[in-house]
PDB file of C-alpha atoms in Angstrom:
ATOM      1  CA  UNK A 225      13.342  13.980 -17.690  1.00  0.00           C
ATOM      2  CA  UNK A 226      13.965  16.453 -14.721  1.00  0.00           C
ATOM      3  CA  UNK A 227      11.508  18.596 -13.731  1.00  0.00           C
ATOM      4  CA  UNK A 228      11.875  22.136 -13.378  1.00  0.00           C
ATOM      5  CA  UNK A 229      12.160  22.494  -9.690  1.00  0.00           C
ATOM      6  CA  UNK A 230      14.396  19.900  -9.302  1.00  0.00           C
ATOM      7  CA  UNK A 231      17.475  21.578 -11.573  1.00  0.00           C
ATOM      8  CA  UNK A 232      20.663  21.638  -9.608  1.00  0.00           C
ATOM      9  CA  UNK A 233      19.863  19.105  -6.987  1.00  0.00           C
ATOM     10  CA  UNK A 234      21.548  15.936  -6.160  1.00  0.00           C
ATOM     11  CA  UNK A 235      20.820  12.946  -7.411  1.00  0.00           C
ATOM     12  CA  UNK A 236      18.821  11.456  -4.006  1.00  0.00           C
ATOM     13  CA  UNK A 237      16.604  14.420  -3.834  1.00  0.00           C
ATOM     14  CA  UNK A 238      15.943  14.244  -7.709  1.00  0.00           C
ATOM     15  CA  UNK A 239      14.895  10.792  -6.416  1.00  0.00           C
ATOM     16  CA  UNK A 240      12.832  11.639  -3.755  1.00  0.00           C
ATOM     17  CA  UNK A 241      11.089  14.232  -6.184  1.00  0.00           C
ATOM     18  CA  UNK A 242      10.342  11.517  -8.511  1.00  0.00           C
ATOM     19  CA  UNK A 243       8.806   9.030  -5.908  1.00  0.00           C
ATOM     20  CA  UNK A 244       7.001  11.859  -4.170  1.00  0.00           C
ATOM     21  CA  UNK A 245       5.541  12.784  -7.953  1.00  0.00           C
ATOM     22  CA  UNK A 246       4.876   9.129  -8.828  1.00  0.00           C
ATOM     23  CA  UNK A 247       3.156   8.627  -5.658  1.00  0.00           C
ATOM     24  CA  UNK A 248       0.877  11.675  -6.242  1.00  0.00           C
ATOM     25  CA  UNK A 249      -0.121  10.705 -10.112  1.00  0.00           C
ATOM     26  CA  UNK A 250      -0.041   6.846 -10.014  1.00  0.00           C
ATOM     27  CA  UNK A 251      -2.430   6.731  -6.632  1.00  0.00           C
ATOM     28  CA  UNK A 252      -5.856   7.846  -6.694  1.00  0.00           C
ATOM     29  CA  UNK A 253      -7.281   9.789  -4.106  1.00  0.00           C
ATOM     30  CA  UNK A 254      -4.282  11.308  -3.349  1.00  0.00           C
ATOM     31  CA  UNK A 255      -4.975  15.476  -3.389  1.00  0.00           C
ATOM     32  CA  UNK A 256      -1.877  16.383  -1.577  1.00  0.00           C
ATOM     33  CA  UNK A 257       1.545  15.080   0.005  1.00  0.00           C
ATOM     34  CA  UNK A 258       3.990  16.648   2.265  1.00  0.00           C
ATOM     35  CA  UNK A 259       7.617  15.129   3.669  1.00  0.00           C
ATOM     36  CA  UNK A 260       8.186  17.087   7.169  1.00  0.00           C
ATOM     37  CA  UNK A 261      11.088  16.931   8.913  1.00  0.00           C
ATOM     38  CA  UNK A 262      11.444  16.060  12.600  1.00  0.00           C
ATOM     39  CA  UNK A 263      11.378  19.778  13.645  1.00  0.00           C
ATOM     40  CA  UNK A 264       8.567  20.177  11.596  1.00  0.00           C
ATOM     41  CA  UNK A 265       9.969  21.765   8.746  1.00  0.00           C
ATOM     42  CA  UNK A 266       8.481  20.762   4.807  1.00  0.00           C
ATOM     43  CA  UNK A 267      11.157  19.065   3.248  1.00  0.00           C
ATOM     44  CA  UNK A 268       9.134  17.887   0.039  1.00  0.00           C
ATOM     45  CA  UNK A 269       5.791  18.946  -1.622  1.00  0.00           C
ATOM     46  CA  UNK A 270       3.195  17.859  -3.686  1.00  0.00           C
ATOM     47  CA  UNK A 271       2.876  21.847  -4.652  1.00  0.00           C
ATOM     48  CA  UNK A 272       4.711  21.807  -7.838  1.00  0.00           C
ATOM     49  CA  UNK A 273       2.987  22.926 -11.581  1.00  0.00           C
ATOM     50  CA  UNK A 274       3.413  18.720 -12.909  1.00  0.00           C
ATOM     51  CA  UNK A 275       1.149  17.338  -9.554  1.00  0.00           C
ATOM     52  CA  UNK A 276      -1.293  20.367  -9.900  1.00  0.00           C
ATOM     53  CA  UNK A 277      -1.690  19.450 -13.585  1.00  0.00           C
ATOM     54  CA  UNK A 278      -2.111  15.830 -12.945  1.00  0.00           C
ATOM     55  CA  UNK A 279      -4.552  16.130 -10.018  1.00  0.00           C
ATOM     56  CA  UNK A 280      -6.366  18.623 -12.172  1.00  0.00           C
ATOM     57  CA  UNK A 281      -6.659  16.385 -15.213  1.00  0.00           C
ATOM     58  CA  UNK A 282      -8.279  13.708 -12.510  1.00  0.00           C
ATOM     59  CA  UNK A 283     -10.678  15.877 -11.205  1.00  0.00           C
ATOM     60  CA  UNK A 284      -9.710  16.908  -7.984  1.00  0.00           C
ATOM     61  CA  UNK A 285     -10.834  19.995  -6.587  1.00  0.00           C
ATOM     62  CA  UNK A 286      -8.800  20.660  -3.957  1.00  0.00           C
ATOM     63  CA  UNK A 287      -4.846  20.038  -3.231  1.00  0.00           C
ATOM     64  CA  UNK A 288      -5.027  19.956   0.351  1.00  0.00           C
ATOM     65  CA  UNK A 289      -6.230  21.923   3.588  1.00  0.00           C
ATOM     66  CA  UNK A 290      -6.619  25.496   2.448  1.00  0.00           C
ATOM     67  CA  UNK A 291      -4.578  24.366  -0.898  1.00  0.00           C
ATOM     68  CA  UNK A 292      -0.893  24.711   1.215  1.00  0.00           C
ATOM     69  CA  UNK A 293       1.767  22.659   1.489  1.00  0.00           C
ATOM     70  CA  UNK A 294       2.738  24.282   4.372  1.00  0.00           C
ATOM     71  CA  UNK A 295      -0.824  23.760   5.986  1.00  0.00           C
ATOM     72  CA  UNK A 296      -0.695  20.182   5.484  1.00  0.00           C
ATOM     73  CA  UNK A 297       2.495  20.198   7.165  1.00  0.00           C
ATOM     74  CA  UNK A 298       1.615  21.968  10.406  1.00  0.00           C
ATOM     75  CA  UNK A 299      -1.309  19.087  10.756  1.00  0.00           C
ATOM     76  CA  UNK A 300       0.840  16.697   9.691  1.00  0.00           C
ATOM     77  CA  UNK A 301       3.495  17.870  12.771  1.00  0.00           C
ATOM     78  CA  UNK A 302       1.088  18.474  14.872  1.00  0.00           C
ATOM     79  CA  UNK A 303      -0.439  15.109  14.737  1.00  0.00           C
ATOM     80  CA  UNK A 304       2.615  13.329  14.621  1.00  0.00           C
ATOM     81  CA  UNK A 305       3.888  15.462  17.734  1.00  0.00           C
ATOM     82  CA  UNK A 306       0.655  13.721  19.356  1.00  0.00           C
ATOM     83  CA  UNK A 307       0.915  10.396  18.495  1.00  0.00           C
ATOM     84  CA  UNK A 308       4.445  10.283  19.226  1.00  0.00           C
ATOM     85  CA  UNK A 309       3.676  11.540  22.672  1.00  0.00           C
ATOM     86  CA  UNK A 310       0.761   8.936  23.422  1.00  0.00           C
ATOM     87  CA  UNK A 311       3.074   6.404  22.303  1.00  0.00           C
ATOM     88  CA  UNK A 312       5.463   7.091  25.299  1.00  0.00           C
ATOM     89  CA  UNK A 313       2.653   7.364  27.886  1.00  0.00           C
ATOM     90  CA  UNK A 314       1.184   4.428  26.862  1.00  0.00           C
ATOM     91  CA  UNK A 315       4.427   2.815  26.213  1.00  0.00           C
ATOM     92  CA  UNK A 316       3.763   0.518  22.988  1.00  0.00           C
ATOM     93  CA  UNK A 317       7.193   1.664  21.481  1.00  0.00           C
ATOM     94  CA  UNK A 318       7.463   4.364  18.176  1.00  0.00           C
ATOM     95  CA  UNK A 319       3.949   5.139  15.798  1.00  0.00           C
ATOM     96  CA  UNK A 320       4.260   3.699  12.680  1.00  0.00           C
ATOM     97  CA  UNK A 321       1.065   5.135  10.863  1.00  0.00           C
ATOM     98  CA  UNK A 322      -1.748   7.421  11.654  1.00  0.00           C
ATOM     99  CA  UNK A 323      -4.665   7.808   9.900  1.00  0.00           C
ATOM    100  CA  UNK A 324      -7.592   9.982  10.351  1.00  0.00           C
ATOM    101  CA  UNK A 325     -11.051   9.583   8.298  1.00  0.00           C
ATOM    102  CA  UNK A 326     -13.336  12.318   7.894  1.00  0.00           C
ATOM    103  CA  UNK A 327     -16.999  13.005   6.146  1.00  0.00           C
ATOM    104  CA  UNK A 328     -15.167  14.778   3.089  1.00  0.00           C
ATOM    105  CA  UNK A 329     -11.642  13.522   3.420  1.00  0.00           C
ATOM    106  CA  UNK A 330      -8.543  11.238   5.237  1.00  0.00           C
ATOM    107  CA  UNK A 331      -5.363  12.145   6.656  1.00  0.00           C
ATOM    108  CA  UNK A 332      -2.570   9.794   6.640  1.00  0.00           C
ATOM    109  CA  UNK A 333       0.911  10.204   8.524  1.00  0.00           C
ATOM    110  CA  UNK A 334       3.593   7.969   7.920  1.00  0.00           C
ATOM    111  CA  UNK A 335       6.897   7.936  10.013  1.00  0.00           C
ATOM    112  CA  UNK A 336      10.012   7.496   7.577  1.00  0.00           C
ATOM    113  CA  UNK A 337      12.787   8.209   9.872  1.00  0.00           C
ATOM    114  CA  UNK A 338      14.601  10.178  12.332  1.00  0.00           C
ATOM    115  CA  UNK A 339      11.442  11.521  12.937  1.00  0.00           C
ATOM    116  CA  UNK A 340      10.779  12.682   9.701  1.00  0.00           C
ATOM    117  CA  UNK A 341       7.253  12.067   8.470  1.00  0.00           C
ATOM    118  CA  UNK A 342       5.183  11.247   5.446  1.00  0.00           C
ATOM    119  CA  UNK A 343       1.517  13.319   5.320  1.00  0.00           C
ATOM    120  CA  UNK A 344      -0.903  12.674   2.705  1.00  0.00           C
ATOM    121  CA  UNK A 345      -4.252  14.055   2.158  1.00  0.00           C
ATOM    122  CA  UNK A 346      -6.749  11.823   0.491  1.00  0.00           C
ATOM    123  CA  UNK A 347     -10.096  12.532  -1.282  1.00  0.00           C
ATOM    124  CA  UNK A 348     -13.364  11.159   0.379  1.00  0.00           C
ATOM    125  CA  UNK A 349     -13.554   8.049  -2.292  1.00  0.00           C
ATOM    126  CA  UNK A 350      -9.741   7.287  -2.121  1.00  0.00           C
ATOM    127  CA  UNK A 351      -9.115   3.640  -0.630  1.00  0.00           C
ATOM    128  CA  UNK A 352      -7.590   3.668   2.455  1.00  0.00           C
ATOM    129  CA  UNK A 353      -5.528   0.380   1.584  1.00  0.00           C
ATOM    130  CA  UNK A 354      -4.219   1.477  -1.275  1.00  0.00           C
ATOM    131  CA  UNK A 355      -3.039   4.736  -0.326  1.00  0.00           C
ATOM    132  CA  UNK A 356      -1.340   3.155   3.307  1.00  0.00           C
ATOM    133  CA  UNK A 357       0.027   0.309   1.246  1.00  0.00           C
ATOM    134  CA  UNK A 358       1.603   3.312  -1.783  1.00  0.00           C
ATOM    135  CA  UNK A 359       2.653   4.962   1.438  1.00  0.00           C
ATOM    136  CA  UNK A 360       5.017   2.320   3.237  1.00  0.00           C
ATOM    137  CA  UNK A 361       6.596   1.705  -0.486  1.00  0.00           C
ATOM    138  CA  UNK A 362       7.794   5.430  -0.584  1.00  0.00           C
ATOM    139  CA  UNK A 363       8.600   5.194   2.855  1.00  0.00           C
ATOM    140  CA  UNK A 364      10.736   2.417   2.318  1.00  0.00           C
ATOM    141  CA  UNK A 365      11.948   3.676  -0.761  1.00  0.00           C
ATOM    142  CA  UNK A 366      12.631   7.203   0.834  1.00  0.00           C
ATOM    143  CA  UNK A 367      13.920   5.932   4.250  1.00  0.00           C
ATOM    144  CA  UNK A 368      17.459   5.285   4.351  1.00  0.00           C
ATOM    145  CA  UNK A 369      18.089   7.893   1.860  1.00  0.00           C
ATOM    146  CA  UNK A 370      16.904  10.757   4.025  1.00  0.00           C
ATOM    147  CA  UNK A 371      20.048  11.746   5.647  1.00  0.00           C
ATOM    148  CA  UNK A 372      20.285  14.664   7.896  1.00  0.00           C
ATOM    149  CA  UNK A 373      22.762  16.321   3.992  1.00  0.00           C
ATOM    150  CA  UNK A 374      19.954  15.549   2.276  1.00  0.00           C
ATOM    151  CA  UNK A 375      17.049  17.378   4.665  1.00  0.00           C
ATOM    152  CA  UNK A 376      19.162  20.241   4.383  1.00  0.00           C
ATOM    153  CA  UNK A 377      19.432  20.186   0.710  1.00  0.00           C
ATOM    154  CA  UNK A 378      15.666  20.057   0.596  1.00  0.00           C
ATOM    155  CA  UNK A 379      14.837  22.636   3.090  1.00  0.00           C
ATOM    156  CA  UNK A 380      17.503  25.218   1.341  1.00  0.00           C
ATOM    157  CA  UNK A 381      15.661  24.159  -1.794  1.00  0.00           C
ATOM    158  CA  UNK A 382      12.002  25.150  -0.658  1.00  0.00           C
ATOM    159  CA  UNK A 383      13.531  28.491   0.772  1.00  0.00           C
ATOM    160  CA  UNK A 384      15.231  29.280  -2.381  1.00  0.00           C
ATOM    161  CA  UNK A 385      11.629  28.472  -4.543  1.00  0.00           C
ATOM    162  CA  UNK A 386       9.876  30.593  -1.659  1.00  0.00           C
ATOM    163  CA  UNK A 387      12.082  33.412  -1.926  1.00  0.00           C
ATOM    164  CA  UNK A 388      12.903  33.381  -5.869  1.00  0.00           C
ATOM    165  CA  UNK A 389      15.864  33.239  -5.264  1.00  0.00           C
ATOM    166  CA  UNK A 390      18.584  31.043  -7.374  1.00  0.00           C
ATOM    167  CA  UNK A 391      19.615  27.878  -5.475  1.00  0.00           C
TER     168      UNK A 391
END
């Protein structure tokens, strides 16, 4: 079945929708999810009415920092800006994972490739484990598919949803 936002998009992003979705129903913990692109542009969102619904139905309160995709992908930039930069100071060769625990919540950023990055907010209770170990399968899933066509396609798709405006 093809969800609503995906209608008239090739069959790799229909894909990635799909894993993103699966990722964000089938893991606990998981409140929100974000694909950014190298130039830190979202390319893929948790923010869609069939995630809300299913983090709803699970209890969760919140769907990420200030409830916006586009939030989550400004930290999830930002920080991966950061720990791409101590990586070359320190010279230990490219980040693979970040994560960042807090009192009421964890971060987790992912690098899938090209420089494109996986961020996913987690609930306080989630496990850590599981959500790193969900992570690298949609990363490795995701990876090789994520051609520079495809970000495009994605990007043009978010602007058309933001806008209204048919795709």
């Amino acid at each position: 079945m093809t969800a609503t936002g995906t209608v008239g998009l090739s069959s790799e992003a229909r894909n990635l929708h799909w894993l993103l979705s699966n990722l964000v129903e089938e893991v606990p913990g998981i409140l929100s999810v974000a694909v950014v692109s190298s130039d830190g542009l979202l390319l893929l969102s948790s923010d869609d009415s069939r995630n809300t619904a299913a983090r709803e139905a699970r209890g969760a309160k919140r769907t990420g920092p200030r409830g916006s995709a586009a939030d989550l992908a400004t930290v999830v930039s930002g920080i991966g800006s950061l720990t791409v930069g101590a990586s070359k100071l320190m010279d230990f060769g490219p980040v693979k994972h970040t994560m960042v625990a807090m009192d009421e919540g964890s971060l987790f950023v992912m690098s899938i490739s090209d420089g494109s990055l996986l961020g996913v907010h987690g609930s306080a209770d989630c496990d850590m484990s599981v959500v790193a170990y969900h992570m690298a399968l949609f990363v490795g899933r995701a990876g090789h598919v994520l051609t520079p066509e495809l970000r495009s396609e994605l990007r043009q798709s978010l602007e058309s949803e933001s806008t209204g405006s048919p795709r």
